[in-house]
mmCIF file of C-alpha atoms in Angstrom:
data_model
loop_
_atom_site.group_PDB
_atom_site.id
_atom_site.type_symbol
_atom_site.label_atom_id
_atom_site.label_comp_id
_atom_site.label_asym_id
_atom_site.label_seq_id
_atom_site.Cartn_x
_atom_site.Cartn_y
_atom_site.Cartn_z
ATOM 1 C CA GLY A 286 14.752 3.786 11.136
ATOM 2 C CA ALA A 287 14.158 1.977 7.823
ATOM 3 C CA VAL A 288 12.546 4.855 5.983
ATOM 4 C CA VAL A 289 11.862 4.678 2.281
ATOM 5 C CA SER A 290 10.938 7.721 0.245
ATOM 6 C CA GLN A 291 9.485 8.090 -3.216
ATOM 7 C CA HIS A 292 9.576 11.060 -5.515
ATOM 8 C CA PRO A 293 7.406 12.460 -6.858
ATOM 9 C CA SER A 294 4.342 11.654 -4.772
ATOM 10 C CA ARG A 295 2.061 12.643 -7.627
ATOM 11 C CA VAL A 296 2.714 13.207 -11.299
ATOM 12 C CA ILE A 297 0.501 14.043 -14.235
ATOM 13 C CA CYS A 298 1.915 13.587 -17.694
ATOM 14 C CA LYS A 299 0.704 13.595 -21.254
ATOM 15 C CA SER A 300 0.287 10.452 -23.262
ATOM 16 C CA GLY A 301 3.482 9.496 -25.053
ATOM 17 C CA THR A 302 5.875 11.071 -22.576
ATOM 18 C CA SER A 303 8.140 9.268 -20.111
ATOM 19 C CA VAL A 304 8.052 9.580 -16.363
ATOM 20 C CA LYS A 305 10.742 8.694 -13.849
ATOM 21 C CA ILE A 306 9.927 7.688 -10.291
ATOM 22 C CA GLU A 307 12.640 7.508 -7.648
ATOM 23 C CA CYS A 308 12.746 5.208 -4.658
ATOM 24 C CA ARG A 309 15.302 5.904 -1.937
ATOM 25 C CA SER A 310 16.205 4.117 1.256
ATOM 26 C CA LEU A 311 17.073 6.983 3.574
ATOM 27 C CA ASP A 312 18.798 5.341 6.485
ATOM 28 C CA PHE A 313 19.874 1.937 5.288
ATOM 29 C CA GLN A 314 21.411 0.264 2.290
ATOM 30 C CA ALA A 315 19.132 -1.865 0.188
ATOM 31 C CA THR A 316 20.628 -4.466 -2.062
ATOM 32 C CA THR A 317 17.162 -5.350 -3.276
ATOM 33 C CA MET A 318 14.240 -3.099 -4.072
ATOM 34 C CA PHE A 319 10.833 -4.093 -5.362
ATOM 35 C CA TRP A 320 8.373 -2.216 -7.536
ATOM 36 C CA TYR A 321 4.635 -2.762 -7.205
ATOM 37 C CA ARG A 322 1.633 -1.427 -8.994
ATOM 38 C CA GLN A 323 -1.776 -0.914 -7.457
ATOM 39 C CA PHE A 324 -4.993 -0.119 -9.300
ATOM 40 C CA PRO A 325 -7.844 1.575 -7.407
ATOM 41 C CA LYS A 326 -9.367 -0.628 -4.728
ATOM 42 C CA GLN A 327 -7.135 -3.513 -5.717
ATOM 43 C CA SER A 328 -4.137 -5.267 -4.282
ATOM 44 C CA LEU A 329 -0.462 -4.668 -4.930
ATOM 45 C CA MET A 330 0.973 -6.532 -7.865
ATOM 46 C CA LEU A 331 4.707 -7.105 -7.978
ATOM 47 C CA MET A 332 6.175 -5.734 -11.183
ATOM 48 C CA ALA A 333 9.870 -6.362 -10.765
ATOM 49 C CA THR A 334 12.715 -7.056 -8.400
ATOM 50 C CA SER A 335 15.649 -4.691 -8.612
ATOM 51 C CA ASN A 336 19.120 -5.675 -7.435
ATOM 52 C CA GLU A 337 21.926 -3.150 -7.120
ATOM 53 C CA GLY A 338 24.320 -3.342 -10.007
ATOM 54 C CA SER A 339 22.413 -5.923 -12.009
ATOM 55 C CA LYS A 340 19.449 -6.112 -14.315
ATOM 56 C CA ALA A 341 16.002 -6.142 -12.836
ATOM 57 C CA THR A 342 13.915 -9.289 -12.836
ATOM 58 C CA TYR A 343 10.442 -8.697 -14.201
ATOM 59 C CA GLU A 344 7.301 -10.590 -13.322
ATOM 60 C CA GLN A 345 5.386 -12.345 -16.030
ATOM 61 C CA GLY A 346 3.346 -9.974 -18.145
ATOM 62 C CA VAL A 347 5.349 -6.859 -17.246
ATOM 63 C CA GLU A 348 7.023 -5.249 -20.248
ATOM 64 C CA LYS A 349 10.652 -4.575 -19.399
ATOM 65 C CA ASP A 350 11.051 -2.121 -22.269
ATOM 66 C CA LYS A 351 8.126 -0.093 -21.030
ATOM 67 C CA PHE A 352 9.011 -0.104 -17.348
ATOM 68 C CA LEU A 353 12.725 0.595 -17.161
ATOM 69 C CA ILE A 354 14.313 -0.051 -13.796
ATOM 70 C CA ASN A 355 17.727 1.140 -12.743
ATOM 71 C CA HIS A 356 19.253 0.322 -9.366
ATOM 72 C CA ALA A 357 22.397 2.399 -9.576
ATOM 73 C CA SER A 358 23.287 2.515 -5.903
ATOM 74 C CA LEU A 359 22.481 0.814 -2.636
ATOM 75 C CA THR A 360 20.033 3.577 -1.759
ATOM 76 C CA LEU A 361 18.374 4.434 -5.050
ATOM 77 C CA SER A 362 16.240 2.634 -7.584
ATOM 78 C CA THR A 363 14.343 4.345 -10.375
ATOM 79 C CA LEU A 364 11.350 3.248 -12.406
ATOM 80 C CA THR A 365 10.837 4.950 -15.748
ATOM 81 C CA VAL A 366 7.504 4.525 -17.453
ATOM 82 C CA THR A 367 8.291 5.050 -21.109
ATOM 83 C CA SER A 368 5.788 6.319 -23.660
ATOM 84 C CA ALA A 369 3.106 6.415 -21.020
ATOM 85 C CA HIS A 370 -0.525 5.817 -21.913
ATOM 86 C CA PRO A 371 -3.694 6.363 -19.899
ATOM 87 C CA GLU A 372 -3.820 2.677 -18.985
ATOM 88 C CA ASP A 373 -0.492 3.137 -17.184
ATOM 89 C CA SER A 374 -2.216 5.441 -14.730
ATOM 90 C CA SER A 375 -1.835 3.756 -11.382
ATOM 91 C CA PHE A 376 -0.316 3.926 -7.926
ATOM 92 C CA TYR A 377 3.296 2.768 -7.990
ATOM 93 C CA ILE A 378 4.871 1.651 -4.723
ATOM 94 C CA CYS A 379 8.426 0.599 -4.077
ATOM 95 C CA SER A 380 9.884 -1.316 -1.196
ATOM 96 C CA ALA A 381 13.442 -1.820 -0.028
ATOM 97 C CA ASP A 382 14.876 -4.900 1.614
ATOM 98 C CA THR A 383 17.188 -4.287 4.552
ATOM 99 C CA GLY A 384 19.019 -7.499 3.787
ATOM 100 C CA ALA A 385 17.230 -9.245 6.596
ATOM 101 C CA ARG A 386 14.325 -10.103 4.297
ATOM 102 C CA GLU A 387 12.304 -7.237 5.688
ATOM 103 C CA GLN A 388 10.660 -4.988 3.150
ATOM 104 C CA TYR A 389 9.961 -1.372 3.978
ATOM 105 C CA PHE A 390 7.534 0.394 1.708
ATOM 106 C CA GLY A 391 7.631 3.843 0.244
ATOM 107 C CA PRO A 392 4.598 6.154 0.368
ATOM 108 C CA GLY A 393 3.757 5.545 -3.280
ATOM 109 C CA THR A 394 3.553 7.649 -6.423
ATOM 110 C CA ARG A 395 0.243 8.429 -8.075
ATOM 111 C CA LEU A 396 0.710 8.549 -11.849
ATOM 112 C CA THR A 397 -1.996 10.028 -14.031
ATOM 113 C CA VAL A 398 -1.544 9.938 -17.782
ATOM 114 C CA THR A 399 -3.827 12.247 -19.731
ATOM 115 C CA SER B 170 0.994 -13.492 -9.043
ATOM 116 C CA GLN B 171 -1.563 -12.889 -6.336
ATOM 117 C CA GLN B 172 -1.691 -15.741 -3.878
ATOM 118 C CA GLY B 173 -3.805 -14.541 -1.012
ATOM 119 C CA GLU B 174 -7.535 -14.215 -0.865
ATOM 120 C CA GLU B 175 -9.064 -12.098 1.839
ATOM 121 C CA ASP B 176 -12.415 -12.243 3.436
ATOM 122 C CA PRO B 177 -14.482 -10.196 3.880
ATOM 123 C CA GLN B 178 -13.817 -7.613 1.179
ATOM 124 C CA ALA B 179 -15.301 -4.920 3.367
ATOM 125 C CA LEU B 180 -16.178 -4.598 7.020
ATOM 126 C CA SER B 181 -18.023 -1.843 8.861
ATOM 127 C CA ILE B 182 -18.027 -1.828 12.646
ATOM 128 C CA GLN B 183 -18.774 0.468 15.548
ATOM 129 C CA GLU B 184 -15.921 1.985 17.508
ATOM 130 C CA GLY B 185 -14.989 -0.300 20.363
ATOM 131 C CA GLU B 186 -15.999 -3.474 18.556
ATOM 132 C CA ASN B 187 -13.565 -6.091 17.329
ATOM 133 C CA ALA B 188 -12.743 -6.584 13.664
ATOM 134 C CA THR B 189 -11.731 -9.940 12.246
ATOM 135 C CA MET B 190 -10.508 -10.605 8.743
ATOM 136 C CA ASN B 191 -9.202 -13.759 7.139
ATOM 137 C CA CYS B 192 -6.610 -14.591 4.549
ATOM 138 C CA SER B 193 -6.179 -17.822 2.629
ATOM 139 C CA TYR B 194 -3.255 -18.788 0.436
ATOM 140 C CA LYS B 195 -2.284 -21.574 -1.885
ATOM 141 C CA THR B 196 1.386 -22.539 -1.627
ATOM 142 C CA SER B 197 3.912 -23.188 1.120
ATOM 143 C CA ILE B 198 5.195 -20.049 2.783
ATOM 144 C CA ASN B 199 8.126 -18.837 4.870
ATOM 145 C CA ASN B 200 6.006 -16.311 6.673
ATOM 146 C CA LEU B 201 2.816 -14.307 6.427
ATOM 147 C CA GLN B 202 2.631 -10.590 7.035
ATOM 148 C CA TRP B 203 -0.187 -8.140 7.581
ATOM 149 C CA TYR B 204 -0.090 -4.564 6.361
ATOM 150 C CA ARG B 205 -2.337 -1.530 6.704
ATOM 151 C CA GLN B 206 -2.882 1.040 4.003
ATOM 152 C CA ASN B 207 -4.686 4.294 4.495
ATOM 153 C CA SER B 208 -6.421 5.653 1.424
ATOM 154 C CA GLY B 209 -3.918 6.684 -1.242
ATOM 155 C CA ARG B 210 -0.935 6.090 0.995
ATOM 156 C CA GLY B 211 1.864 3.592 1.372
ATOM 157 C CA LEU B 212 1.839 0.399 3.383
ATOM 158 C CA VAL B 213 2.512 0.131 7.074
ATOM 159 C CA HIS B 214 3.852 -3.191 8.324
ATOM 160 C CA LEU B 215 1.759 -4.498 11.204
ATOM 161 C CA ILE B 216 2.935 -7.953 12.094
ATOM 162 C CA LEU B 217 4.841 -10.948 10.752
ATOM 163 C CA ILE B 218 4.104 -14.524 11.694
ATOM 164 C CA ARG B 219 6.479 -17.299 10.697
ATOM 165 C CA SER B 220 5.350 -20.598 9.279
ATOM 166 C CA ASN B 221 6.230 -22.409 12.516
ATOM 167 C CA GLU B 222 4.212 -20.010 14.669
ATOM 168 C CA ARG B 223 0.512 -20.321 15.382
ATOM 169 C CA GLU B 224 -0.353 -17.072 17.078
ATOM 170 C CA LYS B 225 1.186 -13.691 17.595
ATOM 171 C CA HIS B 226 0.145 -10.535 19.409
ATOM 172 C CA SER B 227 1.098 -6.915 18.996
ATOM 173 C CA GLY B 228 -0.836 -4.373 21.022
ATOM 174 C CA ARG B 229 -4.475 -4.624 19.945
ATOM 175 C CA LEU B 230 -3.610 -6.962 17.087
ATOM 176 C CA ARG B 231 -3.801 -10.718 17.206
ATOM 177 C CA VAL B 232 -2.756 -12.868 14.273
ATOM 178 C CA THR B 233 -3.239 -16.600 13.898
ATOM 179 C CA LEU B 234 -1.786 -18.903 11.303
ATOM 180 C CA ASP B 235 -3.009 -22.371 10.383
ATOM 181 C CA THR B 236 -0.609 -23.846 7.857
ATOM 182 C CA SER B 237 -2.676 -27.019 7.522
ATOM 183 C CA LYS B 238 -5.590 -24.945 6.253
ATOM 184 C CA LYS B 239 -3.333 -22.366 4.604
ATOM 185 C CA SER B 240 -5.133 -19.564 6.331
ATOM 186 C CA SER B 241 -4.517 -16.679 8.696
ATOM 187 C CA SER B 242 -6.682 -14.271 10.591
ATOM 188 C CA LEU B 243 -6.133 -10.762 11.885
ATOM 189 C CA LEU B 244 -8.130 -9.563 14.863
ATOM 190 C CA ILE B 245 -8.204 -5.913 15.857
ATOM 191 C CA THR B 246 -9.643 -5.499 19.311
ATOM 192 C CA ALA B 247 -11.365 -2.406 20.695
ATOM 193 C CA SER B 248 -11.345 -0.703 17.310
ATOM 194 C CA ARG B 249 -10.860 3.024 16.936
ATOM 195 C CA ALA B 250 -11.775 5.428 14.161
ATOM 196 C CA ALA B 251 -8.068 5.610 13.303
ATOM 197 C CA ASP B 252 -8.144 1.903 12.425
ATOM 198 C CA THR B 253 -10.188 2.753 9.333
ATOM 199 C CA ALA B 254 -8.007 1.529 6.468
ATOM 200 C CA SER B 255 -7.443 -1.337 4.081
ATOM 201 C CA TYR B 256 -5.681 -4.362 5.463
ATOM 202 C CA PHE B 257 -3.632 -6.726 3.332
ATOM 203 C CA CYS B 258 -2.050 -10.056 4.025
ATOM 204 C CA ALA B 259 1.131 -10.927 2.176
ATOM 205 C CA THR B 260 2.844 -14.270 1.965
ATOM 206 C CA GLU B 261 6.560 -14.700 1.554
ATOM 207 C CA THR B 262 7.672 -17.759 -0.337
ATOM 208 C CA ASN B 263 11.095 -19.279 -0.910
ATOM 209 C CA ASP B 264 12.044 -16.678 -3.506
ATOM 210 C CA TYR B 265 11.592 -13.989 -0.795
ATOM 211 C CA LYS B 266 8.945 -12.219 -2.839
ATOM 212 C CA LEU B 267 5.743 -10.996 -1.250
ATOM 213 C CA SER B 268 2.414 -11.906 -2.745
ATOM 214 C CA PHE B 269 -0.461 -9.765 -1.555
ATOM 215 C CA GLY B 270 -4.073 -10.627 -0.958
ATOM 216 C CA ALA B 271 -6.934 -8.570 -2.292
ATOM 217 C CA GLY B 272 -7.393 -6.722 0.964
ATOM 218 C CA THR B 273 -10.164 -5.994 3.430
ATOM 219 C CA THR B 274 -11.479 -2.465 3.744
ATOM 220 C CA VAL B 275 -12.366 -1.709 7.344
ATOM 221 C CA THR B 276 -14.529 1.233 8.317
ATOM 222 C CA VAL B 277 -14.832 2.061 12.000
ATOM 223 C CA ARG B 278 -17.846 4.237 12.779
ATOM 224 C CA ALA B 279 -17.582 6.682 15.643
#
């Protein structure tokens, strides 16, 4: 149980375009989902906390207008990278909280902006 | 913000040997968790130790926590090639967010 999926697993896009990444909890409802970013050989950095039906809470230094988060249902949160640039290339990982303060992580999405 | 610092950054051992890595943190925590990440993949939860616990075991894993020193260690006994991965500690604070350490890359040589 407690499986989290992400789609797509890899995406390549051109500079200036927008990319949407989906995070789904497959077998449980997640009132809270988290979005992380990981650069090569580095740690995970929390970008934002997403609560179902409310606005996401962004960490300091993360541009909310660039990284749009929508948590429309208890099983789906989306991260849209708007007007992507090469420096946005990274590994994006989501996690979903079961409600018991246990986070289950998705497999990640590799974004490459050319 | 990143709270944990891990040591060493990289570790190379022979199959069958033990691997030990350490994590230090700065603020009070609810719990500390260890995760494994294979190259380019997601995170796998290994073990959680609460702030009032000192030691915990799970299979070949042993985790200690010293809240007075704000540090934790992860020991992998009898390592296998499949243990090759990056290992991260993560601390949970009162806002229920996880703050990850920089990670230790472990290579187990056959």
